[in-house]
């Protein structure tokens, strides 16, 4: 049996772990790092560079260096979350045929799935070098807020990288798993994950080795990138005020500024002051201009105050959904590089009334949890059971554009729920089932996942013909929808999967190109 690896496919950094003698072990990449930048670049000759090497050449190759593909995967260009990040991306995002956000490199449009596949393939090679055998199976983690389309797109990225994705699990669930196998005993934990692109907060109950996600909430537009951006804006505004040059207008200068801002932010987690040093950042009428200044932790915190404020509301929502108060939470687990920022940790204390647990590594616990889960599905670890919840209402559109919810948000998965609907017209010969996801009462305001038709219905007066619509959500969060005519048993079904935007053929073709 081939071994299953656990991959944390992060917006910013990825990490791979494997179960060894029942223990999750993080694997070093070829460069010696325990995490790998989720960055992919194409050089002029069409050669693909992944990870730290890609990050290093970003300043000189900004339009062909792709970072943050996870913010685009399974989304439309029109998605407000995509629109929000577009202005500051040095590479070009284009709309695919179906409106999906793709990336144009040297006039060739590439899907975020393909870009992510290069990162996954790198993680796969890292693991193969370590174990000395071919790896074809993986458990991959995604943010709790990823919808069906994004999960499916992530699975496709795995397939392109030659990996059969045995399961997609939520990142906070994975973090709790890696904590829970070492810290036995019944308890409630909050997983507070602030990474490069997203903020996720989950409340879990651990009872007799069973992990149950009680609630999830978060903000898909809040992460370390936003902290960097706040600092970039502050520095660029300041520079413009004193030199009348807008650094935002120059891709290379902006890239250098971004790197310096992130570096300063990271240093200010352990020091009170740091230097930002960018010689020759611009040319003015009087010659070259340098950006050099000392930045204090207080200045960083002031620039990011609004972002830190935004951490509280999703926590309150998650507590409320889980019917908990902060006092009910036994442990807070910090995940994601941004939780190293002291102001973030202070905010955690304010929100939960206690400091966070010190024993989990914020960069590695998600991948380790994915490796633990690979042991759960492989039968190696039998005492751990995993329950998860769906983060969205799922339903169908009914007369008057109303959303009829079939699976409610926060339902434990896997699950199967059904509802019976009646025809609305006399002698109706078919019904079109339109599947939507979201909390709005008006179906068309929600995200449309797919449509299919159940035909050849028995003719009859309206209301007499009834159709049962059943939704099953598997443990990966992939939705299967089935409609059955009550009485005749005539059925039609659809698996919401092609919605990732790539056809099976495209996945195959891209996969061949990658090997
Ligand atoms: P993701 O899950 O999105 O891949 P990570 O968990 O790797 O992200 O977190 C990446 C973010 O954490 C980046 O914005 C990075 O700048 C930030 N980060 C990493 N180390 C530190 C640190 N010591 N202090 C503050 N921020 C940090
Ligand atoms: Mg992460």
Tab-separated table of C-alpha atoms in Angstrom, residues 67 71 81-90 196-197 220-237 248 254 257-258 261-262 265 300 303-304 307 310:
chain	number	residue	atom	x	y	z
A	67	UNK	CA	1.941	33.900	-5.123
A	71	UNK	CA	-6.910	33.355	-3.031
A	81	UNK	CA	-12.595	38.899	-2.582
A	82	UNK	CA	-10.727	38.625	-5.887
A	83	UNK	CA	-11.521	42.205	-6.874
A	84	UNK	CA	-10.128	43.399	-3.573
A	85	UNK	CA	-6.697	41.805	-4.096
A	86	UNK	CA	-6.336	42.571	-7.820
A	87	UNK	CA	-4.978	46.139	-7.594
A	88	UNK	CA	-1.869	45.073	-5.719
A	89	UNK	CA	-0.970	41.951	-7.708
A	90	UNK	CA	2.098	42.329	-9.921
A	196	UNK	CA	-1.007	34.979	4.997
A	197	UNK	CA	-4.406	35.255	3.349
A	220	UNK	CA	-11.445	35.202	4.012
A	221	UNK	CA	-10.000	38.654	3.406
A	222	UNK	CA	-7.894	39.029	6.525
A	223	UNK	CA	-4.328	37.742	6.708
A	224	UNK	CA	-0.659	38.638	6.861
A	225	UNK	CA	-0.801	40.099	3.330
A	226	UNK	CA	-3.209	42.710	4.656
A	227	UNK	CA	-0.806	43.583	7.467
A	228	UNK	CA	1.956	43.946	4.874
A	229	UNK	CA	-0.327	46.088	2.746
A	230	UNK	CA	-1.186	48.375	5.660
A	231	UNK	CA	2.512	48.914	6.209
A	232	UNK	CA	3.208	49.358	2.482
A	233	UNK	CA	0.486	51.999	2.243
A	234	UNK	CA	1.816	53.818	5.270
A	235	UNK	CA	5.359	53.853	3.890
A	236	UNK	CA	4.282	54.715	0.335
A	237	UNK	CA	2.050	57.579	1.528
A	248	UNK	CA	2.851	52.120	-6.173
A	254	UNK	CA	6.470	48.038	-5.083
A	257	UNK	CA	8.693	47.612	-0.681
A	258	UNK	CA	6.480	44.581	-0.112
A	261	UNK	CA	7.465	45.543	4.792
A	262	UNK	CA	6.991	41.836	5.466
A	265	UNK	CA	6.724	43.087	10.327
A	300	UNK	CA	3.324	48.807	13.031
A	303	UNK	CA	-0.920	50.897	11.005
A	304	UNK	CA	-2.603	47.527	11.609
A	307	UNK	CA	-7.003	44.656	11.100
A	310	UNK	CA	-11.409	42.705	12.927
